[in-house]
GROMACS .gro file of C-alpha atoms in nm:
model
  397
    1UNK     CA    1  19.046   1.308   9.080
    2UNK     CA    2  18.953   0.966   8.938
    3UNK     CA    3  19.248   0.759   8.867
    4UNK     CA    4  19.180   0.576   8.509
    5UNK     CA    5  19.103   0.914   8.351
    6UNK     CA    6  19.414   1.072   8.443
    7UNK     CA    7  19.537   0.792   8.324
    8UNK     CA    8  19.412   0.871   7.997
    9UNK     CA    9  19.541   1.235   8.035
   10UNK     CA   10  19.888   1.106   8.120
   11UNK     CA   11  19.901   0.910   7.839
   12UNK     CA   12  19.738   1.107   7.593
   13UNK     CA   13  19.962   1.377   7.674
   14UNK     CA   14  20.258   1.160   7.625
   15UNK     CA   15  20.146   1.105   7.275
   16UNK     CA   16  20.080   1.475   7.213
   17UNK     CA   17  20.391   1.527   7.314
   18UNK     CA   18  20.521   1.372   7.066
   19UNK     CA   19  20.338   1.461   6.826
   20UNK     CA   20  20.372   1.822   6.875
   21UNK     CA   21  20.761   1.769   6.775
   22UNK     CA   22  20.652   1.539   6.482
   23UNK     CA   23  20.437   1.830   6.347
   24UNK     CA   24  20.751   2.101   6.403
   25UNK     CA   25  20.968   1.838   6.190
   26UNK     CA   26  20.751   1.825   5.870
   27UNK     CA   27  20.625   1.515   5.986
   28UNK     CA   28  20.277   1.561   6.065
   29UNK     CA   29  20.016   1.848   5.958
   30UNK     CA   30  19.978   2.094   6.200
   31UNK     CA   31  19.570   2.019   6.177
   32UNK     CA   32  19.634   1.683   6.405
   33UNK     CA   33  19.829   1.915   6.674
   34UNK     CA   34  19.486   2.128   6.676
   35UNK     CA   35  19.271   1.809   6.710
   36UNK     CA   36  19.518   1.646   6.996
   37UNK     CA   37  19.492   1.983   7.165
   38UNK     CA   38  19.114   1.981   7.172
   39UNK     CA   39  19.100   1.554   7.303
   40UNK     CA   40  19.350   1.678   7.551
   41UNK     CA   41  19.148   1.943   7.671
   42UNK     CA   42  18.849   1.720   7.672
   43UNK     CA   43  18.983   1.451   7.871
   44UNK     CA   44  19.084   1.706   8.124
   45UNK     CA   45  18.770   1.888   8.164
   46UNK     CA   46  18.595   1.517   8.214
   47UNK     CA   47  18.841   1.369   8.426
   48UNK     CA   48  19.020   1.545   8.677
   49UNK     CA   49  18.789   1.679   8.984
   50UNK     CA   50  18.928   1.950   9.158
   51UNK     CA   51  18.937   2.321   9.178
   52UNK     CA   52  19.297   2.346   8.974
   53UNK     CA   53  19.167   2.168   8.681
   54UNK     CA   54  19.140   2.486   8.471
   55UNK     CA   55  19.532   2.579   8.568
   56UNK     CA   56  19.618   2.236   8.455
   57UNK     CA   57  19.422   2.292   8.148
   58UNK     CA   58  19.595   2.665   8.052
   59UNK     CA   59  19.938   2.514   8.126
   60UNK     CA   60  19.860   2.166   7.975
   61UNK     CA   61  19.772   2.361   7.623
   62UNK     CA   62  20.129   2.528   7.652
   63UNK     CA   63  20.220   2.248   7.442
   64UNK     CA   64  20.213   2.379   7.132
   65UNK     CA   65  20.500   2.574   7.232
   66UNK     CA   66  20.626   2.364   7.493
   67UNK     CA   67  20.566   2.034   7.372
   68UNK     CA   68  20.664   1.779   7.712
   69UNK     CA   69  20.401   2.069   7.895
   70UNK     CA   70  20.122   1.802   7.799
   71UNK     CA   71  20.282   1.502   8.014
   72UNK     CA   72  20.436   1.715   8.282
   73UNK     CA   73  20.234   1.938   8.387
   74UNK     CA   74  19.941   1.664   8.470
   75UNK     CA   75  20.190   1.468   8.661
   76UNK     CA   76  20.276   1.759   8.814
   77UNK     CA   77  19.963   1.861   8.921
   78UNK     CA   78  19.871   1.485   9.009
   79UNK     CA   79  20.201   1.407   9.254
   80UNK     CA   80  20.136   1.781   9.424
   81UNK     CA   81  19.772   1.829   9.451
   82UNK     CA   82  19.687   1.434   9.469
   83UNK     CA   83  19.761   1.360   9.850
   84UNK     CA   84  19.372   1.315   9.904
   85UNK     CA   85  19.418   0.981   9.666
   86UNK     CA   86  19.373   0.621   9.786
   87UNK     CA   87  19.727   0.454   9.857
   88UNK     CA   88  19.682   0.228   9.507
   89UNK     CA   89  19.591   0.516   9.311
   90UNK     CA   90  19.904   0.727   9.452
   91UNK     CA   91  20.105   0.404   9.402
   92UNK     CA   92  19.991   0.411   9.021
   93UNK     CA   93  20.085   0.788   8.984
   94UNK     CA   94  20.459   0.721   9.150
   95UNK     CA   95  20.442   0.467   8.866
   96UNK     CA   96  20.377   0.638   8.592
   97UNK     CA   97  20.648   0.975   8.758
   98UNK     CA   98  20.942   0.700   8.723
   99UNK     CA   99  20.855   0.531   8.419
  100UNK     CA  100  20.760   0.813   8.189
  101UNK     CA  101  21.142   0.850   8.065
  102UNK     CA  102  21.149   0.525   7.921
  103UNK     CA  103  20.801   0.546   7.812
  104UNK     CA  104  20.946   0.890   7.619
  105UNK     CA  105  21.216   0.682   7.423
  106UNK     CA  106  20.964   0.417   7.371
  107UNK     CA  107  20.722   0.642   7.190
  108UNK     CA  108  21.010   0.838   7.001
  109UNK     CA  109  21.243   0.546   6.894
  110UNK     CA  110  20.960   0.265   6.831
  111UNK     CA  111  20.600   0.359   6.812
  112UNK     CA  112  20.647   0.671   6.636
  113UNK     CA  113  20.821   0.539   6.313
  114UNK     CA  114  20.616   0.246   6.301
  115UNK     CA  115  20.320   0.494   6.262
  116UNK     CA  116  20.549   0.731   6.001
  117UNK     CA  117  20.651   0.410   5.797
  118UNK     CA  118  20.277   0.298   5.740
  119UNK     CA  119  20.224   0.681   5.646
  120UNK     CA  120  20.518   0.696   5.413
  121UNK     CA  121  20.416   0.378   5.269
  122UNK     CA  122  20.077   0.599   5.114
  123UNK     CA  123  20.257   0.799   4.891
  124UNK     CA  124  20.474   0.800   4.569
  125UNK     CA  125  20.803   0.738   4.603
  126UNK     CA  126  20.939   0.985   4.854
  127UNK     CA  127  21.287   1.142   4.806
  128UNK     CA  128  21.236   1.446   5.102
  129UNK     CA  129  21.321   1.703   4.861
  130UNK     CA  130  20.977   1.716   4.697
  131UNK     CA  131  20.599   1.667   4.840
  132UNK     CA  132  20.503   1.334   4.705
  133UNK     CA  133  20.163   1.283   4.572
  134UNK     CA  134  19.961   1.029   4.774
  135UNK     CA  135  19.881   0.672   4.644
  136UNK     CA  136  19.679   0.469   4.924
  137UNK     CA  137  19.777   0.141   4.926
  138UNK     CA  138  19.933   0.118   4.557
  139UNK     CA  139  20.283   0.014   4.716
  140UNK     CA  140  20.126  -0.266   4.884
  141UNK     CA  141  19.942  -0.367   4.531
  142UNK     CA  142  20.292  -0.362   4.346
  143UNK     CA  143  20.436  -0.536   4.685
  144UNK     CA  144  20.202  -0.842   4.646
  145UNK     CA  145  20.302  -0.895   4.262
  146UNK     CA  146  20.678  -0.846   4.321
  147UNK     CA  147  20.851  -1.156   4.230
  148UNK     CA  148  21.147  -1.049   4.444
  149UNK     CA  149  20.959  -0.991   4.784
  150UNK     CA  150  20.846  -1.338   4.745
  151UNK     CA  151  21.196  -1.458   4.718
  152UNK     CA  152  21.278  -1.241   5.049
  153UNK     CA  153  20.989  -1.351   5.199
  154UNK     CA  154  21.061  -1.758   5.109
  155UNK     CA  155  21.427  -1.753   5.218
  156UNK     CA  156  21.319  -1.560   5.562
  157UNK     CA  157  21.082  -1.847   5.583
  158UNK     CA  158  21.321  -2.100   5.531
  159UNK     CA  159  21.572  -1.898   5.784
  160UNK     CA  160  21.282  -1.895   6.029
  161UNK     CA  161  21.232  -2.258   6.011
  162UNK     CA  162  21.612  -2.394   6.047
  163UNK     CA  163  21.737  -2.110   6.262
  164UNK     CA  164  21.474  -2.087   6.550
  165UNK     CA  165  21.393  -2.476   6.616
  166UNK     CA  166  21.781  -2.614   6.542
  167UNK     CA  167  21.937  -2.331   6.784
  168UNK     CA  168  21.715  -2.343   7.055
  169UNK     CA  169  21.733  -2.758   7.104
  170UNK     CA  170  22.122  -2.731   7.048
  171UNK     CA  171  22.113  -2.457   7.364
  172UNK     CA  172  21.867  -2.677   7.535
  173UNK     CA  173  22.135  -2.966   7.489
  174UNK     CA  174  22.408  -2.751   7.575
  175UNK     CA  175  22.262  -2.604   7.843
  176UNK     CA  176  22.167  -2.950   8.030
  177UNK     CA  177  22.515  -3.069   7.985
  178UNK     CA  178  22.700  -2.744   8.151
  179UNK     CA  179  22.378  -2.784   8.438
  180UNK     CA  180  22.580  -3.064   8.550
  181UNK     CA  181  22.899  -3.092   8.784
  182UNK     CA  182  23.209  -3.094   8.539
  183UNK     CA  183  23.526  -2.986   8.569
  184UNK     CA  184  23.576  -2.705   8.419
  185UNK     CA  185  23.224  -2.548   8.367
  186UNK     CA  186  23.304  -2.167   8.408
  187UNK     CA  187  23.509  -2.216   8.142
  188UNK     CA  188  23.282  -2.431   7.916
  189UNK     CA  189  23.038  -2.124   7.980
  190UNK     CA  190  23.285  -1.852   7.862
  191UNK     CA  191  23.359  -2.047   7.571
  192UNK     CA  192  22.967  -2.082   7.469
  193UNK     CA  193  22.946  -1.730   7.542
  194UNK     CA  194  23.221  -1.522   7.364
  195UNK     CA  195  23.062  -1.539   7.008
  196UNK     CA  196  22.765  -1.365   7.130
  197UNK     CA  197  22.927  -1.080   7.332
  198UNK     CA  198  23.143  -1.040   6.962
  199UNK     CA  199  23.023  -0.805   6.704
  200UNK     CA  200  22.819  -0.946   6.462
  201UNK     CA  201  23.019  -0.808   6.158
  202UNK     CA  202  23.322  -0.902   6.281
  203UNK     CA  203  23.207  -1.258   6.339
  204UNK     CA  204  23.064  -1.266   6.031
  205UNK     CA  205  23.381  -1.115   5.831
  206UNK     CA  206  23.564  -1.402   6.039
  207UNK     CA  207  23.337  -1.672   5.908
  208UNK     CA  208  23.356  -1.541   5.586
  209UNK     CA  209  23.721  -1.684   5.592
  210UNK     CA  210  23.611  -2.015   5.731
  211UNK     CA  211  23.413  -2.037   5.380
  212UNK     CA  212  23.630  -1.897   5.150
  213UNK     CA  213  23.723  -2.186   4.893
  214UNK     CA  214  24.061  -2.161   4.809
  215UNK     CA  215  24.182  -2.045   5.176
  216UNK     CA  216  23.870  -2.131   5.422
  217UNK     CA  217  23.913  -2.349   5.708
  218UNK     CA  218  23.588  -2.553   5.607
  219UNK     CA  219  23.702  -2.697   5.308
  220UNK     CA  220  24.063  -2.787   5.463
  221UNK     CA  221  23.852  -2.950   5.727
  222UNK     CA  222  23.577  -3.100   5.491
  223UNK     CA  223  23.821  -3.225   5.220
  224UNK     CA  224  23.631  -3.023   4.985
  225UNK     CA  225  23.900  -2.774   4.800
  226UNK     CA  226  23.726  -2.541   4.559
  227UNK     CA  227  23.392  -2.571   4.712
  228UNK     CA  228  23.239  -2.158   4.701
  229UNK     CA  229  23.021  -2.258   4.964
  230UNK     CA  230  22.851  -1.837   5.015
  231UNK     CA  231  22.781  -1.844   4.625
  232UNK     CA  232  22.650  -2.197   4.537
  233UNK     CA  233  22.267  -2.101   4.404
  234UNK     CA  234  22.150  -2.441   4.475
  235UNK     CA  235  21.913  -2.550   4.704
  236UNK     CA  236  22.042  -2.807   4.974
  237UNK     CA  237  21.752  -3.038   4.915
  238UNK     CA  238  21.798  -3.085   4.554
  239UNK     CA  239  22.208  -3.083   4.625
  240UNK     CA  240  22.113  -3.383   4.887
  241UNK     CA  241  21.877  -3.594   4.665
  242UNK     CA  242  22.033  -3.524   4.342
  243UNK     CA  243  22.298  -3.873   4.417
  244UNK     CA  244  21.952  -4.038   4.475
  245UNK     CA  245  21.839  -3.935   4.123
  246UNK     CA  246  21.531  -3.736   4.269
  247UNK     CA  247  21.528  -3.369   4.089
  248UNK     CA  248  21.394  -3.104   4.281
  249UNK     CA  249  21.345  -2.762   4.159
  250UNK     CA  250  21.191  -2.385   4.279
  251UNK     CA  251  21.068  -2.357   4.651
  252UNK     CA  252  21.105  -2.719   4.765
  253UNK     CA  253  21.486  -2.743   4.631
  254UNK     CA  254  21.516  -2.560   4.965
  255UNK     CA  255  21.713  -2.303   5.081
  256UNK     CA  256  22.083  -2.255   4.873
  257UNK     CA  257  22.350  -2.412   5.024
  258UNK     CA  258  22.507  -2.017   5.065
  259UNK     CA  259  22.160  -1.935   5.318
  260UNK     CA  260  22.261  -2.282   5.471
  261UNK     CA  261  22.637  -2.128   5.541
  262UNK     CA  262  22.475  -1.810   5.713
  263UNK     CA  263  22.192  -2.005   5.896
  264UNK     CA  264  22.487  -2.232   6.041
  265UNK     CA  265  22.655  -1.887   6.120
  266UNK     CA  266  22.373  -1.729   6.323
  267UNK     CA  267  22.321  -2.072   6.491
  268UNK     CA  268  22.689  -2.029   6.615
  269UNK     CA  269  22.614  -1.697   6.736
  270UNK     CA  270  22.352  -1.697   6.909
  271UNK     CA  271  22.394  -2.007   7.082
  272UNK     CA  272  22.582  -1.886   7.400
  273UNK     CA  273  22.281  -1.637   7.460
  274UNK     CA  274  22.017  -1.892   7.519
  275UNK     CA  275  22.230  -2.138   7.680
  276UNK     CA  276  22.276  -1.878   7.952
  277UNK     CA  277  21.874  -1.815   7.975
  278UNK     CA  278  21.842  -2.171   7.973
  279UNK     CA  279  22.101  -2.229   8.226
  280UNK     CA  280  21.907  -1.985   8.460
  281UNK     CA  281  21.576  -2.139   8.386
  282UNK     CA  282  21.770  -2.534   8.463
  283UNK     CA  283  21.873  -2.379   8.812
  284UNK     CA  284  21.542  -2.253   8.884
  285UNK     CA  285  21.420  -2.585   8.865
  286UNK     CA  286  21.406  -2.732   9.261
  287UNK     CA  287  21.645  -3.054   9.319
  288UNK     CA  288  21.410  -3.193   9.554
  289UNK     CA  289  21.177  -3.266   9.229
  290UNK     CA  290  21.497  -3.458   9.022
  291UNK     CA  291  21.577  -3.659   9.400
  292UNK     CA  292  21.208  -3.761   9.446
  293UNK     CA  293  21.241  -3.897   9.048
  294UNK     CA  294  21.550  -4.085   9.155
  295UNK     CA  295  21.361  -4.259   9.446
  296UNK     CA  296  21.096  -4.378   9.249
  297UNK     CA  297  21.361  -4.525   8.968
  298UNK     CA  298  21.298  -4.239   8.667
  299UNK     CA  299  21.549  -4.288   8.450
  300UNK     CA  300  21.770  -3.957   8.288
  301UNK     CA  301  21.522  -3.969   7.980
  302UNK     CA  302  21.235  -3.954   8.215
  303UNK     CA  303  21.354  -3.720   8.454
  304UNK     CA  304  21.382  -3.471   8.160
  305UNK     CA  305  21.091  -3.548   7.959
  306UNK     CA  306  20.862  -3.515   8.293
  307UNK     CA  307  21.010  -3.290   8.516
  308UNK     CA  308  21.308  -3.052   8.285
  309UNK     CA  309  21.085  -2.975   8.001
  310UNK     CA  310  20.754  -2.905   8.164
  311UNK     CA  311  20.919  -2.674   8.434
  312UNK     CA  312  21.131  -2.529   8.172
  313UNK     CA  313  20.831  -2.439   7.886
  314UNK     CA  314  20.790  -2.059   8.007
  315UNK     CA  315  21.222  -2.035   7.948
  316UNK     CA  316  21.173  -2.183   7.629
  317UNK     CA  317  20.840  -2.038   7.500
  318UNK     CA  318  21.034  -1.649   7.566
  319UNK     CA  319  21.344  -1.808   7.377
  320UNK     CA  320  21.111  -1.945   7.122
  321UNK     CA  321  20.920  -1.569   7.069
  322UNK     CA  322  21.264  -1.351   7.076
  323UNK     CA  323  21.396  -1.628   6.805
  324UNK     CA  324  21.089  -1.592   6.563
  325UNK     CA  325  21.092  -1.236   6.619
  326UNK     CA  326  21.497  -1.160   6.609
  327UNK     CA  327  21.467  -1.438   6.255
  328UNK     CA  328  21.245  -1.202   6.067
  329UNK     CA  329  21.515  -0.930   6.082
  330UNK     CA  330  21.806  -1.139   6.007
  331UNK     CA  331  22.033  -0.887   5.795
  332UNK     CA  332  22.364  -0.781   5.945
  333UNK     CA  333  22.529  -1.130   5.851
  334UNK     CA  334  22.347  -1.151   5.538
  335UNK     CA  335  22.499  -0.840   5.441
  336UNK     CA  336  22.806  -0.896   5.512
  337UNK     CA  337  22.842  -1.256   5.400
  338UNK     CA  338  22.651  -1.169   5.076
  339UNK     CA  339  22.720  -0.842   4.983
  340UNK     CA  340  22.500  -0.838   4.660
  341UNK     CA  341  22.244  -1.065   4.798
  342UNK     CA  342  22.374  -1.396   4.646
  343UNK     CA  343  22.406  -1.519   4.312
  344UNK     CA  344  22.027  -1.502   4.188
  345UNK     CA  345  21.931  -1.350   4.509
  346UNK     CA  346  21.919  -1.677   4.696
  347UNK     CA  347  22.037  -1.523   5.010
  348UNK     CA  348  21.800  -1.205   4.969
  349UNK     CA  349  21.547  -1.170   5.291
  350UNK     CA  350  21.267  -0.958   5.391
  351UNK     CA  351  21.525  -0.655   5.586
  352UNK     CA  352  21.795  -0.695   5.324
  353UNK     CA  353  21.549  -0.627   5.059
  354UNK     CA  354  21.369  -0.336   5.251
  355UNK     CA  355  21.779  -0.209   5.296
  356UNK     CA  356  21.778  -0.219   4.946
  357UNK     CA  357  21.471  -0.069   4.808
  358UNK     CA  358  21.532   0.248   5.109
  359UNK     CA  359  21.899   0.324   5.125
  360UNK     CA  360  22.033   0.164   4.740
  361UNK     CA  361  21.748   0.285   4.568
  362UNK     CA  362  21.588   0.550   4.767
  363UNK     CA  363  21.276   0.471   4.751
  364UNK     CA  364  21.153   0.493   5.090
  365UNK     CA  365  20.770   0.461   4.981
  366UNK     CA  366  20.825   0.125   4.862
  367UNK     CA  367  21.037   0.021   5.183
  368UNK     CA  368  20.826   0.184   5.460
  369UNK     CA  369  20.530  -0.052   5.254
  370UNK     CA  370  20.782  -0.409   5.332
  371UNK     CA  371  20.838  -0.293   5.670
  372UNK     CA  372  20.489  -0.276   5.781
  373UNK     CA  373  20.404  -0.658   5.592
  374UNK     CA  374  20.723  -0.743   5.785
  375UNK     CA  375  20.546  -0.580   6.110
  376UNK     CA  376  20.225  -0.777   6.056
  377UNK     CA  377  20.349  -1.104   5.970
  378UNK     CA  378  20.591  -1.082   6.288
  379UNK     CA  379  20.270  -0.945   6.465
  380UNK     CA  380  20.027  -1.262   6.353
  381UNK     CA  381  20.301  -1.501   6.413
  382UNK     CA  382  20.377  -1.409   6.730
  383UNK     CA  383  19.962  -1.392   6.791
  384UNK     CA  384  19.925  -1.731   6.679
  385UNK     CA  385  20.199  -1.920   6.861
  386UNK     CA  386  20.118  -1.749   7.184
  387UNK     CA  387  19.762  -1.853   7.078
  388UNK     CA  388  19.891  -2.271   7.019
  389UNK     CA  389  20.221  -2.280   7.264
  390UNK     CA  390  20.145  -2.022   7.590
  391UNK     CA  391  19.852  -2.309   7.668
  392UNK     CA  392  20.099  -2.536   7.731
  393UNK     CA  393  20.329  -2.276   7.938
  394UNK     CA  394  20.358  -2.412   8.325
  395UNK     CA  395  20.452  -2.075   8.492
  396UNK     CA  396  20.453  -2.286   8.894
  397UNK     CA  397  20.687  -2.471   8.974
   0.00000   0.00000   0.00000
C-alpha cells in the first residue's frame, strides 16, 4: 500500500462523505454522488496494493447508503491490514485515525457552505420553496453596480484601517507595561481581560448607554450634552477640519463619527485578548538578551526597537492576520449599536449588508454572491500581507 494515494482515498472519501448527505438534503444532484463514486473507486483500484483491495472497494461503495462507509472503511482497512507499513507511513495513518473527527466538522460547518454559497449565488433569487432558474454570475454583475455594497464595502475599509493597526499597538503598549514588575499585575490583567470574556451584545447594549445623549456617560464626561454620538452621519474628517474652514465631502470625509463610536467599542473589546497573546509572546522573549542590552548601555527605546519587536514579529504578524480577518466580519456590535444601519447607512458593512439582503429580504441569491466577494477579498488580503509582512517574521529566537 503506497502511502500518498491512500492519502488521496482518505481524503477523497471524506469529501464523498459529505457529499453523499449533501445530495440526500436537496443540496446536490444525485449525478455528482455517481461521479464521486466512480473517482473513489478509481483511486482505490490505483492505489492500494494488496489482496483486500476489492473488499475495501465493495464496502467503500456502501456509501451511497452509508455515507461515513467512504472514510471508514479505508482507515479501517489501512490501521488493520497496514502493519507491513514503514514506521512514518503508520505514523501518518494514526494521524489521519485521530484527526478525522475534526476534519468531519471542518468539512460540514466550513468548507461545505462556502462551496453551497458560491452555488446559490448562480441562481435567481432563491426562496427554498421553488427551483430557481439559474443565472451564472448575474448577482455578481448587479453586485458590482450596487451603490450600497460600495458603501458596505468603504466603511469595512475604513473599520479595517482604524480597528486592526490602533488595537494592536494599544495591546502592544499595554502589554509591555503589565510585562513589567508592578504591584498589582494579576489584577491589571483581569481588568484588561473581562470585556473580552463578556458577551459581545451585552457589551455593546452597555456601551450603547455610554453614548446615549441625554443620559450617556460620554457626554457627562465630555461636557458635550445633546451630542447623538451613534446617529451623527458625518464623517470625522470633515467634523475635524470643518473649524479649519477645509470642506470635505463623500469617501475622504471619513468614516461618520457613529462608525467612529463602534470602532472605539470593538477597540475596547478586544483589547484584553491580544494583550494576553502578547503577554505570552513578551515572556517568551529570553532575559539574558534585555541584560546583555543593559551591559552595553541600550537605552528602554533601544532595547525595544532591537530586541522586543524583532523577537515579537511572529506574535504580532498572527495578531495582525486574525485582526484583518475577524475586521471584515465586524457585525454583532454594528447591529446592535445601529439597528437600522445608521442614518444614511453610514454604519452599514459588508456582513450587516449580506444579514440584510439574506434574512430581511430573503434573498439568499444575492447574499450567498457578497459572501463569496467578502471570501475573496479576505482571501487576497490575507495572500498579500503574508506575501509583504511574513518576510520580515523572525520565528528563532
Amino acid at each position: 500500500m503506497r502511502t500518498f494515494p491512500l492519502h488521496a482515498v482518505l481524503s477523497w472519501g471524506a469529501l464523498l462523505s459529505l457529499g453523499v448527505y449533501a445530495a440526500r438534503l436537496g443540496f446536490l444532484p444525485q449525478a455528482w454522488v455517481v461521479v464521486g463514486l466512480g473517482l473513489y473507486a478509481l483511486l482505490v483500484l490505483w492505489g492500494v496494493r494488496f489482496g483486500w483491495r476489492h473488499a475495501l472497494l465493495a464496502l467503500g461503495l456502501m456509501a451511497y447508503w452509508f455515507p461515513p462507509a467512504a472514510f471508514l472503511v479505508p482507515l479501517f482497512f489501512a490501521l488493520i491490514f497496514g502493519r507491513g507499513l514503514s514506521e512514518k507511513e503508520q505514523g501518518a495513518l494514526y494521524g489521519w485515525a485521530l484527526v478525522w473527527p475534526a476534519l468531519a466538522l471542518l468539512l460540514i460547518w466550513h468548507v461545505f457552505p462556502t462551496f453551497y454559497a458560491f452555488y446559490l449565488s448562480l441562481f435567481e433569487r432563491v426562496n427554498f420553496l421553488r427551483p430557481a432558474a439559474f443565472s451564472g454570475l448575474e448577482n455578481y454583475r448587479i453586485l458590482l453596480q450596487d451603490p450600497l455594497f460600495w458603501r458596505a464595502l468603504g466603511n469595512t475599509f475604513w473599520y479595517v484601517v482604524f480597528t486592526v493597526p490602533v488595537g494592536l499597538l494599544l495591546a502592544t503598549v499595554v502589554a509591555i507595561l503589565l510585562n513589567t514588575q508592578v504591584a498589582f499585575l494579576g489584577l491589571y490583567r483581569t481588568l484588561y481581560f473581562l470585556p473580552y470574556i463578556t458577551a459581545l451584545t451585552a457589551a455593546a447594549a452597555v456601551w450603547r448607554w455610554i453614548y446615549h445623549p441625554e443620559f450617556g456617560f460620554l457626554n457627562w464626561l465630555l461636557r458635550t450634552p445633546g451630542l447623538d454620538w451613534l446617529n451623527t452621519p458625518k464623517g470625522v474628517f470633515a467634523l475635524l477640519l470643518e473649524p479649519l474652514g477645509v470642506q470635505v465631502q463623500g469617501f475622504w470625509a471619513g468614516p461618520s463619527l457613529a462608525f467612529v463610536a463602534i470602532m472605539v467599542m470593538s477597540v475596547w473589546h478586544f483589547l484584553g485578548y491580544q494583550v494576553v497573546i502578547l503577554l505570552a509572546g513578551l515572556q517568551a522573549i529570553p532575559k539574558e538578551y534585555y541584560e546583555a542590552a543593559e551591559l552595553d548601555g541600550a537605552s528602554f527605546w533601544q532595547k525595544h526597537r532591537l530586541i522586543t519587536w524583532p523577537l515579537l514579529s511572529p506574535t504580532t504578524f498572527f495578531l495582525f492576520t486574525l485582526g484583518l480577518i475577524g475586521a471584515f466580519q465586524v457585525f454583532t456590535q454594528v447591529y446592535v449599536l445601529t439597528p437600522t444601519g445608521g442614518v444614511l447607512q453610514d454604519t452599514l458593512t459588508l456582513a450587516f449588508y449580506l444579514y440584510n439582503k439574506g434574512f430581511r429580504d430573503s434573498d439568499f441569491s444575492y447574499a450567498s454572491a457578497i459572501a463569496m466577494v467578502t471570501f475573496l477579498l479576505i482571501l487576497g488580503l490575507t495572500l498579500i500581507q503574508r506575501r509583504i509582512l511574513e518576510r520580515r517574521v523572525n520565528y528563532e529566537i
